């Protein structure tokens, strides 16, 4: 659907994006994963023409759009990180307002509103003031607002940041429904657990893509074995004690009460870690993020 | 003094007709890490702010080292450190200037402030410390925030969602810092949305709609409720409270 080719952007001394390239495949969920300050929002803003890129090309459906962003925006619903709802208007009034500014024909309006409210479970709250909604509900209303014009491409900038784990799950259920309807979705998030529900992923850090692929490929081609270790003793003390062995400590990290060990070569260093239990595990995206991020760091130095 | 450095008794906070915290009771033991969980708007930050004296209590009582938190607010303020959500440093000031500013309002002498500014140089590159904090990487900003929170060498430390929005690697590094503080004998309360992190805590609390739903050691709670992960435990707590709530309002 969209192809980004060598996009760079600087803000004064700060390189916000450095030579970013990737494609957003049609009718799939593409995840842009990274921490605060990775460049996720800048990237999305460049895609809809809100921030000017310094260099690089953007292709929409195979055509170089040049500087004519209306080729993208006419088909796109973009939800920025802080989407402005009108707190004094009701849920329905907010939807009416966005329907007006997106020129949604009056004939279709009632039906679409009803569908969206139903899909997001917001129907009982139609008359409630937007200001009185919970964080999760506000996000659902914001999403409904941008869906009113039935865009084929949907860009969601950190819709779930700071939203509690349960509401995040619910939000992603809606996203998966949208995919089933054939929509193309690009979504940025700092949470790698929900990223598992995407099709394609771009890992972004300090404005650079350090890994991108379909999530299926990543899972199949992950080059390391992963072990989950229940340490025999305090987890922090044990991590501290193995620090001297740099080969070992480079392949270890903690998650909850477990130490994770990424074995890249043939030689296993498991016995150097005082443990009570060891179990091999299927790597998750968070494990892959850490693996590829450390690899990229190593290659830089 | 009892082993409980903080005792929260029947604590309630009302904002107009809205009850943000609804008569909760819990203790914080000296030297422990207490994990604090709950959805957005559950009352976590409100509770923290009542304990550290930033918000007035509507009813109930908080004892810190057996002293009433409102009566001895001034003295107690000296022994508590608070790192707020999104770590509020002044974005237009450099890290050095932030230390000077926060040191100043905490009553540190010029000499001590200078010492602290020297101390942080051992942790972070001086060039970065001279930049506006809005321009430095979030992981380093977080370190500076923690440093600022510890300026007065507090005994009790409140960390309100210190790891939201940070890199998985940085998030882990931060927990080593927290554990280091525990080893120094500090008492630490940490709220978080990253549920796996609660396993590093000695004990945990789950609150929702201002009510305390669960309290105890993570392992013990998992066993008690027959759950495999904190995620499942959290879901169970929240959904059962939601169900009760809808029955009551019906």
Short mmCIF file of C-alpha atoms in Angstrom, two decimals:
data_model
loop_
_atom_site.label_atom_id
_atom_site.label_comp_id
_atom_site.label_asym_id
_atom_site.label_seq_id
_atom_site.Cartn_x
_atom_site.Cartn_y
_atom_site.Cartn_z
CA UNK A 1 0.00 0.00 0.00
CA UNK A 2 2.73 2.42 1.08
CA UNK A 3 6.43 2.27 0.47
CA UNK A 4 8.90 4.47 2.31
CA UNK A 5 12.25 4.82 0.62
CA UNK A 6 15.30 6.23 2.43
CA UNK A 7 13.40 8.73 4.56
CA UNK A 8 15.55 11.05 6.69
CA UNK A 9 14.60 13.91 8.95
CA UNK A 10 16.59 16.19 11.26
CA UNK A 11 15.30 18.69 13.79
CA UNK A 12 18.25 21.03 14.25
CA UNK A 13 21.05 18.98 15.76
CA UNK A 14 18.88 15.96 16.35
CA UNK A 15 18.58 13.23 13.73
CA UNK A 16 14.98 12.11 14.22
CA UNK A 17 14.99 9.59 11.36
CA UNK A 18 18.03 8.22 9.55
CA UNK A 19 17.50 6.49 6.21
CA UNK A 20 14.29 4.66 7.04
CA UNK A 21 12.90 2.29 4.42
CA UNK A 22 10.04 -0.21 4.64
CA UNK A 23 6.77 -1.21 3.06
CA UNK A 24 3.30 -1.35 4.52
CA UNK A 25 1.55 -4.30 2.88
CA UNK A 26 -2.13 -3.95 1.94
CA UNK A 27 -4.83 -5.53 4.14
CA UNK A 28 -2.38 -6.30 6.92
CA UNK A 29 -1.44 -4.92 10.30
CA UNK A 30 1.99 -3.29 10.30
CA UNK A 31 3.50 -2.53 13.68
CA UNK A 32 6.08 0.17 14.22
CA UNK A 33 7.59 -0.78 17.57
CA UNK A 34 9.93 1.38 19.58
CA UNK A 35 10.34 3.33 22.79
CA UNK A 36 9.64 7.02 23.41
CA UNK A 37 11.85 9.11 21.19
CA UNK A 38 12.49 6.35 18.63
CA UNK A 39 10.92 8.43 15.85
CA UNK A 40 7.55 6.66 15.51
CA UNK A 41 5.40 9.79 15.50
CA UNK A 42 7.71 11.71 13.18
CA UNK A 43 7.54 8.82 10.75
CA UNK A 44 3.74 8.78 10.70
CA UNK A 45 3.53 12.56 10.44
CA UNK A 46 5.81 12.46 7.41
CA UNK A 47 3.52 9.88 5.81
CA UNK A 48 0.49 12.19 6.00
CA UNK A 49 2.41 15.37 5.18
CA UNK A 50 2.27 16.97 8.63
CA UNK A 51 6.06 17.02 8.88
CA UNK A 52 8.29 17.66 5.87
CA UNK A 53 10.91 15.01 5.21
CA UNK A 54 14.46 16.13 4.44
CA UNK A 55 15.02 13.39 1.89
CA UNK A 56 13.57 10.16 0.57
CA UNK A 57 10.53 9.09 -1.45
CA UNK A 58 7.07 7.93 -0.53
CA UNK A 59 5.09 5.64 -2.85
CA UNK A 60 1.36 5.08 -2.48
CA UNK A 61 -0.03 2.10 -4.39
CA UNK A 62 3.14 2.03 -6.45
CA UNK A 63 3.16 5.71 -7.43
CA UNK A 64 5.68 8.26 -6.18
CA UNK A 65 3.48 10.89 -4.55
CA UNK A 66 6.14 13.61 -4.76
CA UNK A 67 4.82 16.39 -2.55
CA UNK A 68 1.14 15.74 -3.20
CA UNK A 69 0.10 14.18 0.11
CA UNK A 70 -3.59 14.40 -0.75
CA UNK A 71 -3.00 11.19 -2.72
CA UNK A 72 -2.50 9.55 0.66
CA UNK A 73 -4.73 11.59 2.95
CA UNK A 74 -7.81 11.17 0.74
CA UNK A 75 -7.74 7.45 1.55
CA UNK A 76 -6.36 7.59 5.07
CA UNK A 77 -7.65 7.91 8.58
CA UNK A 78 -4.86 9.21 10.81
CA UNK A 79 -5.16 9.13 14.59
CA UNK A 80 -2.40 11.16 16.22
CA UNK A 81 -1.05 10.35 19.66
CA UNK A 82 -3.18 13.02 21.26
CA UNK A 83 -6.38 12.92 19.31
CA UNK A 84 -8.57 15.87 20.19
CA UNK A 85 -12.05 14.97 21.21
CA UNK A 86 -14.33 17.74 22.40
CA UNK A 87 -14.79 16.99 26.09
CA UNK A 88 -18.01 19.02 26.37
CA UNK A 89 -19.66 17.30 23.43
CA UNK A 90 -21.30 13.91 23.78
CA UNK A 91 -19.97 10.79 22.10
CA UNK A 92 -22.51 11.19 19.32
CA UNK A 93 -21.89 14.92 18.90
CA UNK A 94 -18.17 14.28 18.53
CA UNK A 95 -18.91 11.76 15.79
CA UNK A 96 -21.23 14.23 14.04
CA UNK A 97 -18.54 16.86 14.14
CA UNK A 98 -15.93 14.60 12.54
CA UNK A 99 -18.48 13.39 9.99
CA UNK A 100 -19.01 17.04 9.02
CA UNK A 101 -15.38 17.92 8.57
CA UNK A 102 -14.71 14.71 6.62
CA UNK A 103 -17.80 15.39 4.44
CA UNK A 104 -19.48 12.10 5.18
CA UNK A 105 -22.78 12.09 3.23
CA UNK A 106 -25.80 12.50 5.49
CA UNK A 107 -27.46 9.41 4.07
CA UNK A 108 -24.66 7.12 5.25
CA UNK A 109 -23.93 8.91 8.45
CA UNK A 110 -26.50 7.39 10.81
CA UNK A 111 -25.80 3.87 9.69
CA UNK A 112 -22.03 4.23 10.00
CA UNK A 113 -22.27 5.86 13.41
CA UNK A 114 -24.44 3.04 14.62
CA UNK A 115 -22.11 0.40 13.20
CA UNK A 116 -19.02 1.96 14.74
CA UNK A 117 -20.59 2.45 18.15
CA UNK A 118 -21.75 -1.12 18.09
CA UNK A 119 -18.38 -2.49 16.98
CA UNK A 120 -16.54 -0.63 19.71
CA UNK A 121 -19.10 -1.40 22.39
CA UNK A 122 -19.82 2.30 22.83
CA UNK A 123 -23.54 2.21 21.99
CA UNK A 124 -24.69 2.48 25.63
CA UNK A 125 -22.53 5.60 26.07
CA UNK A 126 -23.82 7.53 23.04
CA UNK A 127 -25.10 10.40 25.15
CA UNK A 128 -22.17 10.56 27.57
CA UNK A 129 -19.88 13.58 27.49
CA UNK A 130 -16.53 12.65 25.96
CA UNK A 131 -14.77 14.28 28.92
CA UNK A 132 -16.40 11.76 31.26
CA UNK A 133 -15.16 8.69 29.38
CA UNK A 134 -12.37 6.42 30.65
CA UNK A 135 -9.03 6.40 28.83
CA UNK A 136 -9.83 3.21 26.96
CA UNK A 137 -13.23 4.50 25.87
CA UNK A 138 -11.76 7.78 24.65
CA UNK A 139 -9.41 5.82 22.42
CA UNK A 140 -12.33 3.84 21.01
CA UNK A 141 -14.24 7.05 20.29
CA UNK A 142 -11.19 8.59 18.63
CA UNK A 143 -10.83 5.51 16.47
CA UNK A 144 -14.52 5.64 15.54
CA UNK A 145 -14.14 9.29 14.57
CA UNK A 146 -11.47 8.56 12.01
CA UNK A 147 -13.32 5.50 10.70
CA UNK A 148 -16.46 7.52 9.83
CA UNK A 149 -15.13 8.40 6.40
CA UNK A 150 -14.43 4.69 5.73
CA UNK A 151 -10.72 5.08 4.92
CA UNK A 152 -8.94 2.10 3.38
CA UNK A 153 -5.69 2.95 5.13
CA UNK A 154 -5.59 3.59 8.87
CA UNK A 155 -2.64 5.09 10.74
CA UNK A 156 -2.76 4.89 14.53
CA UNK A 157 -0.01 6.61 16.47
CA UNK A 158 0.43 4.97 19.87
CA UNK A 159 -3.28 4.40 20.49
CA UNK A 160 -2.59 2.18 23.50
CA UNK A 161 0.25 3.99 25.28
CA UNK A 162 -0.61 4.47 28.93
CA UNK A 163 -3.81 2.46 28.48
CA UNK A 164 -4.20 -0.41 30.95
CA UNK A 165 -3.51 -3.99 29.80
CA UNK A 166 -7.15 -5.05 29.61
CA UNK A 167 -8.30 -2.08 27.54
CA UNK A 168 -5.29 -2.64 25.29
CA UNK A 169 -6.45 -6.18 24.56
CA UNK A 170 -9.91 -4.92 23.69
CA UNK A 171 -8.54 -2.21 21.42
CA UNK A 172 -6.57 -4.77 19.46
CA UNK A 173 -9.65 -6.94 19.03
CA UNK A 174 -11.19 -4.02 17.15
CA UNK A 175 -8.03 -3.61 15.06
CA UNK A 176 -8.18 -7.27 14.07
CA UNK A 177 -11.82 -6.84 13.03
CA UNK A 178 -10.79 -3.93 10.80
CA UNK A 179 -8.18 -6.11 9.16
CA UNK A 180 -10.84 -8.73 8.42
CA UNK A 181 -12.78 -5.99 6.62
CA UNK A 182 -9.77 -5.57 4.36
CA UNK A 183 -8.32 -2.38 5.87
CA UNK A 184 -4.62 -1.66 5.82
CA UNK A 185 -3.40 -0.66 9.25
CA UNK A 186 -0.19 0.90 10.48
CA UNK A 187 0.08 1.18 14.25
CA UNK A 188 2.89 2.30 16.50
CA UNK A 189 3.36 1.00 20.01
CA UNK A 190 5.94 0.66 22.76
CA UNK A 191 4.32 -2.63 23.89
CA UNK A 192 5.72 -5.74 22.28
CA UNK A 193 3.11 -8.08 23.75
CA UNK A 194 0.34 -6.58 21.64
CA UNK A 195 2.68 -6.32 18.65
CA UNK A 196 2.44 -10.13 18.43
CA UNK A 197 -0.98 -9.60 16.89
CA UNK A 198 0.43 -7.79 13.85
CA UNK A 199 1.52 -9.24 10.50
CA UNK A 200 4.57 -7.16 9.75
CA UNK A 201 6.89 -5.41 12.18
CA UNK A 202 9.43 -2.60 12.05
CA UNK A 203 11.75 -2.25 15.05
CA UNK A 204 12.77 1.37 15.41
CA UNK A 205 15.36 2.85 17.75
CA UNK A 206 16.96 6.30 17.73
CA UNK A 207 15.47 6.97 14.29
CA UNK A 208 16.92 3.82 12.73
CA UNK A 209 15.24 0.61 11.67
CA UNK A 210 17.31 -2.23 13.14
CA UNK A 211 15.05 -5.05 11.96
CA UNK A 212 11.96 -5.37 9.79
CA UNK A 213 10.16 -8.40 8.48
CA UNK A 214 6.90 -10.27 8.53
CA UNK A 215 6.33 -11.56 12.04
CA UNK A 216 5.90 -15.05 10.63
CA UNK A 217 9.38 -14.89 9.05
CA UNK A 218 10.91 -13.54 12.23
CA UNK A 219 9.48 -16.42 14.21
CA UNK A 220 10.64 -19.05 11.71
CA UNK A 221 14.10 -17.67 11.09
CA UNK A 222 15.10 -16.59 14.56
CA UNK A 223 18.74 -17.71 14.75
CA UNK A 224 19.08 -18.29 18.49
CA UNK A 225 17.72 -20.76 20.98
CA UNK A 226 15.92 -19.29 23.96
CA UNK A 227 15.97 -20.72 27.47
CA UNK A 228 13.96 -19.67 30.47
CA UNK A 229 15.88 -20.12 33.69
CA UNK A 230 14.56 -20.04 37.20
CA UNK A 231 17.62 -18.81 39.09
CA UNK A 232 18.81 -20.40 42.32
CA UNK A 233 19.01 -17.27 44.42
CA UNK A 234 18.18 -13.60 43.97
CA UNK A 235 17.87 -12.83 40.28
CA UNK A 236 19.67 -9.46 40.46
CA UNK A 237 22.57 -10.86 42.49
CA UNK A 238 23.03 -13.73 40.05
CA UNK A 239 22.94 -11.40 37.06
CA UNK A 240 25.54 -9.27 38.80
CA UNK A 241 27.78 -12.27 39.48
CA UNK A 242 27.84 -13.49 35.85
CA UNK A 243 28.61 -10.00 34.54
CA UNK A 244 32.35 -10.69 34.44
CA UNK A 245 31.82 -13.23 31.69
CA UNK A 246 30.98 -10.84 28.87
CA UNK A 247 30.06 -13.54 26.37
CA UNK A 248 27.52 -14.86 28.83
CA UNK A 249 26.11 -11.58 30.07
CA UNK A 250 25.56 -10.42 26.48
CA UNK A 251 23.12 -13.27 26.01
CA UNK A 252 21.22 -12.84 29.26
CA UNK A 253 18.40 -10.63 30.43
CA UNK A 254 15.71 -10.77 33.03
CA UNK A 255 11.98 -11.10 32.66
CA UNK A 256 9.90 -11.33 35.80
CA UNK A 257 11.37 -13.99 38.05
CA UNK A 258 13.17 -15.68 35.13
CA UNK A 259 16.52 -15.15 33.49
CA UNK A 260 16.37 -15.48 29.72
CA UNK A 261 19.35 -16.97 27.91
CA UNK A 262 19.78 -16.54 24.15
CA UNK A 263 22.12 -19.22 22.86
CA UNK A 264 23.47 -18.18 19.44
CA UNK A 265 26.19 -20.76 18.84
CA UNK A 266 26.60 -24.47 19.58
CA UNK A 267 28.21 -24.03 22.96
CA UNK A 268 25.82 -23.81 25.87
CA UNK A 269 26.79 -21.70 28.84
CA UNK A 270 23.76 -22.69 30.85
CA UNK A 271 25.79 -24.41 33.54
CA UNK A 272 27.47 -21.16 34.48
CA UNK A 273 24.17 -19.83 35.78
CA UNK A 274 23.05 -21.15 39.17
CA UNK A 275 19.60 -22.46 38.37
CA UNK A 276 16.73 -24.47 39.74
CA UNK A 277 14.88 -25.04 36.48
CA UNK A 278 15.62 -24.61 32.79
CA UNK A 279 13.10 -24.76 30.00
CA UNK A 280 13.46 -24.05 26.30
CA UNK A 281 10.99 -21.44 25.14
CA UNK A 282 9.53 -20.07 21.92
CA UNK A 283 10.93 -16.58 21.47
CA UNK A 284 8.48 -13.71 21.56
CA UNK A 285 8.84 -10.35 19.85
CA UNK A 286 10.28 -8.86 23.01
CA UNK A 287 13.05 -11.49 22.96
CA UNK A 288 13.67 -10.75 19.29
CA UNK A 289 13.75 -7.02 19.92
CA UNK A 290 16.45 -7.49 22.54
CA UNK A 291 18.40 -9.93 20.38
CA UNK A 292 18.44 -7.76 17.25
CA UNK A 293 18.95 -4.54 19.16
CA UNK A 294 22.04 -5.95 20.89
CA UNK A 295 23.26 -7.33 17.57
CA UNK A 296 22.88 -3.93 15.90
CA UNK A 297 24.73 -2.29 18.78
CA UNK A 298 27.55 -4.80 18.50
CA UNK A 299 27.85 -4.26 14.76
CA UNK A 300 28.04 -0.50 15.24
CA UNK A 301 30.97 -0.75 17.66
CA UNK B 1 8.58 1.44 65.52
CA UNK B 2 6.73 -1.47 63.95
CA UNK B 3 8.17 -3.16 60.87
CA UNK B 4 5.59 -1.23 58.88
CA UNK B 5 7.15 2.05 57.83
CA UNK B 6 3.85 3.16 56.32
CA UNK B 7 0.37 2.31 57.55
CA UNK B 8 -2.59 3.29 55.41
CA UNK B 9 -5.87 3.18 57.31
CA UNK B 10 -9.31 3.57 55.76
CA UNK B 11 -7.88 6.00 53.27
CA UNK B 12 -10.45 7.83 51.16
CA UNK B 13 -10.21 10.59 48.60
CA UNK B 14 -13.16 12.32 47.06
CA UNK B 15 -13.08 14.80 44.23
CA UNK B 16 -16.56 16.33 44.42
CA UNK B 17 -18.97 13.41 44.08
CA UNK B 18 -16.31 11.12 42.64
CA UNK B 19 -14.61 8.70 45.01
CA UNK B 20 -11.11 8.16 43.69
CA UNK B 21 -9.90 6.10 46.63
CA UNK B 22 -12.44 4.19 48.66
CA UNK B 23 -11.42 3.38 52.24
CA UNK B 24 -8.34 1.29 51.53
CA UNK B 25 -6.06 -0.33 54.11
CA UNK B 26 -2.53 -1.57 53.59
CA UNK B 27 0.95 -1.41 55.05
CA UNK B 28 4.36 -0.93 53.53
CA UNK B 29 7.17 -2.77 55.30
CA UNK B 30 10.50 -1.16 55.88
CA UNK B 31 13.01 -2.12 53.20
CA UNK B 32 10.59 -3.78 50.81
CA UNK B 33 9.72 -3.18 47.18
CA UNK B 34 5.96 -2.89 46.89
CA UNK B 35 4.47 -3.22 43.39
CA UNK B 36 1.34 -1.20 42.78
CA UNK B 37 -1.01 -2.26 39.96
CA UNK B 38 -4.30 -1.04 38.59
CA UNK B 39 -5.92 0.22 35.37
CA UNK B 40 -5.80 3.90 34.43
CA UNK B 41 -7.89 5.93 36.82
CA UNK B 42 -7.83 3.19 39.46
CA UNK B 43 -6.54 5.60 42.09
CA UNK B 44 -2.84 4.69 42.11
CA UNK B 45 -1.41 8.16 41.64
CA UNK B 46 -4.00 9.66 43.99
CA UNK B 47 -2.98 7.18 46.69
CA UNK B 48 0.72 7.90 46.20
CA UNK B 49 0.11 11.64 46.34
CA UNK B 50 -1.84 11.35 49.60
CA UNK B 51 0.97 9.35 51.17
CA UNK B 52 3.68 11.79 50.16
CA UNK B 53 1.63 14.82 51.12
CA UNK B 54 0.91 16.27 47.68
CA UNK B 55 -2.84 15.71 48.08
CA UNK B 56 -5.06 16.21 51.10
CA UNK B 57 -6.77 13.18 52.58
CA UNK B 58 -10.61 13.23 52.55
CA UNK B 59 -10.87 10.73 55.39
CA UNK B 60 -8.83 8.01 57.05
CA UNK B 61 -5.26 8.22 58.18
CA UNK B 62 -1.72 7.56 57.06
CA UNK B 63 1.05 6.84 59.56
CA UNK B 64 4.62 7.13 58.37
CA UNK B 65 7.14 5.90 60.95
CA UNK B 66 4.20 6.04 63.36
CA UNK B 67 3.71 9.76 62.68
CA UNK B 68 0.49 11.18 61.27
CA UNK B 69 1.23 12.17 57.67
CA UNK B 70 -0.74 15.43 57.73
CA UNK B 71 0.38 16.58 61.17
CA UNK B 72 4.06 15.94 60.51
CA UNK B 73 3.92 16.75 56.80
CA UNK B 74 7.00 18.97 56.83
CA UNK B 75 9.33 16.56 58.62
CA UNK B 76 8.09 13.59 56.64
CA UNK B 77 8.57 15.34 53.33
CA UNK B 78 12.30 15.24 54.02
CA UNK B 79 12.43 11.47 54.04
CA UNK B 80 10.34 10.82 50.93
CA UNK B 81 11.34 10.95 47.27
CA UNK B 82 8.87 10.99 44.39
CA UNK B 83 9.41 10.35 40.71
CA UNK B 84 6.20 11.22 38.93
CA UNK B 85 4.77 9.73 35.74
CA UNK B 86 6.71 10.82 32.67
CA UNK B 87 9.45 12.03 35.02
CA UNK B 88 8.84 15.75 35.32
CA UNK B 89 12.14 17.45 34.74
CA UNK B 90 12.05 20.99 33.38
CA UNK B 91 12.46 20.41 29.64
CA UNK B 92 14.15 23.73 28.90
CA UNK B 93 16.72 23.34 31.67
CA UNK B 94 19.77 21.12 31.42
CA UNK B 95 20.26 18.17 33.77
CA UNK B 96 22.74 20.24 35.82
CA UNK B 97 20.20 23.07 36.08
CA UNK B 98 17.43 20.67 37.03
CA UNK B 99 19.60 19.35 39.85
CA UNK B 100 20.31 22.91 40.98
CA UNK B 101 16.63 23.81 40.85
CA UNK B 102 15.23 20.73 42.59
CA UNK B 103 18.14 20.71 45.06
CA UNK B 104 17.37 24.33 45.87
CA UNK B 105 13.69 23.81 46.56
CA UNK B 106 14.51 20.74 48.66
CA UNK B 107 16.68 22.95 50.85
CA UNK B 108 20.09 21.55 49.88
CA UNK B 109 23.03 23.87 50.40
CA UNK B 110 25.04 25.24 47.49
CA UNK B 111 27.92 23.03 48.48
CA UNK B 112 25.84 19.85 48.47
CA UNK B 113 24.29 20.78 45.12
CA UNK B 114 27.79 21.18 43.66
CA UNK B 115 28.74 17.77 45.05
CA UNK B 116 25.66 16.20 43.52
CA UNK B 117 26.45 17.75 40.16
CA UNK B 118 29.91 16.19 40.39
CA UNK B 119 28.44 12.86 41.44
CA UNK B 120 26.18 12.54 38.38
CA UNK B 121 29.15 13.12 36.06
CA UNK B 122 30.37 9.67 37.03
CA UNK B 123 27.12 8.19 35.70
CA UNK B 124 26.35 10.22 32.60
CA UNK B 125 28.46 12.00 29.98
CA UNK B 126 29.01 15.67 30.86
CA UNK B 127 28.10 16.88 27.36
CA UNK B 128 24.68 15.27 27.71
CA UNK B 129 24.21 16.72 31.18
CA UNK B 130 24.60 20.19 29.68
CA UNK B 131 21.87 19.69 27.08
CA UNK B 132 18.22 20.69 27.58
CA UNK B 133 16.52 17.65 29.11
CA UNK B 134 13.91 17.76 26.31
CA UNK B 135 16.68 16.86 23.87
CA UNK B 136 18.28 13.93 25.67
CA UNK B 137 17.30 10.28 25.07
CA UNK B 138 14.41 9.07 27.25
CA UNK B 139 16.52 6.38 28.90
CA UNK B 140 19.00 8.97 30.15
CA UNK B 141 16.22 11.37 31.08
CA UNK B 142 14.85 8.61 33.28
CA UNK B 143 18.21 8.18 34.99
CA UNK B 144 18.45 11.91 35.65
CA UNK B 145 14.90 11.93 37.04
CA UNK B 146 15.76 9.15 39.44
CA UNK B 147 18.91 10.98 40.47
CA UNK B 148 16.84 14.12 41.16
CA UNK B 149 14.32 12.07 43.13
CA UNK B 150 17.18 10.78 45.31
CA UNK B 151 18.85 14.16 45.89
CA UNK B 152 17.82 14.36 49.52
CA UNK B 153 18.72 10.70 50.16
CA UNK B 154 15.12 9.77 51.03
CA UNK B 155 14.28 6.65 53.03
CA UNK B 156 11.03 6.06 51.18
CA UNK B 157 10.84 6.28 47.41
CA UNK B 158 7.74 6.48 45.24
CA UNK B 159 8.17 5.64 41.57
CA UNK B 160 5.02 6.28 39.55
CA UNK B 161 5.15 4.31 36.29
CA UNK B 162 8.89 4.80 35.88
CA UNK B 163 9.16 2.31 33.01
CA UNK B 164 6.28 3.28 30.72
CA UNK B 165 7.35 4.06 27.17
CA UNK B 166 10.99 3.03 27.61
CA UNK B 167 12.98 0.50 25.64
CA UNK B 168 12.84 -3.15 26.86
CA UNK B 169 16.57 -3.05 27.57
CA UNK B 170 16.42 0.25 29.47
CA UNK B 171 13.39 -0.99 31.39
CA UNK B 172 15.45 -3.90 32.68
CA UNK B 173 18.43 -1.73 33.57
CA UNK B 174 16.12 0.45 35.63
CA UNK B 175 15.10 -2.51 37.78
CA UNK B 176 18.73 -3.11 38.67
CA UNK B 177 18.75 0.46 39.99
CA UNK B 178 15.61 -0.20 42.01
CA UNK B 179 17.11 -3.36 43.47
CA UNK B 180 20.29 -1.45 44.29
CA UNK B 181 18.18 1.03 46.27
CA UNK B 182 16.54 -1.80 48.16
CA UNK B 183 19.96 -3.14 49.07
CA UNK B 184 20.79 0.24 50.53
CA UNK B 185 17.83 -0.25 52.85
CA UNK B 186 15.35 2.00 51.06
CA UNK B 187 11.63 1.33 51.03
CA UNK B 188 10.21 1.54 47.53
CA UNK B 189 6.73 1.74 46.08
CA UNK B 190 6.55 1.25 42.30
CA UNK B 191 3.46 1.53 40.13
CA UNK B 192 3.62 -0.01 36.68
CA UNK B 193 1.64 -1.22 33.66
CA UNK B 194 4.36 -3.70 32.77
CA UNK B 195 2.94 -6.58 34.72
CA UNK B 196 6.00 -8.86 34.48
CA UNK B 197 7.94 -6.34 36.55
CA UNK B 198 5.76 -6.97 39.59
CA UNK B 199 7.61 -10.26 40.02
CA UNK B 200 10.64 -8.26 41.20
CA UNK B 201 8.57 -6.82 44.04
CA UNK B 202 8.46 -8.36 47.51
CA UNK B 203 4.74 -7.73 47.72
CA UNK B 204 2.09 -6.34 45.41
CA UNK B 205 -1.24 -4.53 45.50
CA UNK B 206 -3.96 -4.38 42.87
CA UNK B 207 -6.47 -1.55 43.05
CA UNK B 208 -9.40 -0.73 40.79
CA UNK B 209 -12.16 1.87 41.10
CA UNK B 210 -10.51 3.03 44.30
CA UNK B 211 -10.86 -0.36 45.98
CA UNK B 212 -8.01 -2.59 47.12
CA UNK B 213 -8.55 -5.98 45.45
CA UNK B 214 -5.44 -8.00 46.22
CA UNK B 215 -2.46 -7.70 48.50
CA UNK B 216 0.44 -10.07 49.10
CA UNK B 217 3.55 -11.72 47.76
CA UNK B 218 3.30 -12.27 43.99
CA UNK B 219 4.10 -15.99 44.23
CA UNK B 220 1.66 -16.55 47.05
CA UNK B 221 -1.16 -14.73 45.21
CA UNK B 222 -0.52 -16.72 42.04
CA UNK B 223 -0.82 -19.93 44.04
CA UNK B 224 -3.86 -18.77 45.97
CA UNK B 225 -5.80 -17.87 42.82
CA UNK B 226 -4.41 -20.75 40.78
CA UNK B 227 -2.92 -18.51 38.08
CA UNK B 228 0.20 -18.94 35.99
CA UNK B 229 1.02 -15.32 35.35
CA UNK B 230 0.54 -11.88 36.82
CA UNK B 231 -1.36 -11.03 33.61
CA UNK B 232 -4.00 -13.64 34.42
CA UNK B 233 -4.11 -12.59 38.06
CA UNK B 234 -4.63 -8.98 37.03
CA UNK B 235 -7.42 -9.88 34.61
CA UNK B 236 -9.18 -11.96 37.24
CA UNK B 237 -9.03 -9.15 39.80
CA UNK B 238 -10.24 -6.44 37.44
CA UNK B 239 -13.01 -8.44 35.80
CA UNK B 240 -14.48 -9.65 39.09
CA UNK B 241 -14.47 -6.09 40.43
CA UNK B 242 -16.13 -4.84 37.22
CA UNK B 243 -18.81 -7.49 37.57
CA UNK B 244 -19.51 -6.53 41.16
CA UNK B 245 -19.59 -2.89 40.20
CA UNK B 246 -22.16 -3.42 37.44
CA UNK B 247 -24.33 -5.47 39.81
CA UNK B 248 -24.25 -2.73 42.40
CA UNK B 249 -25.07 0.05 39.93
CA UNK B 250 -27.88 -2.00 38.42
#
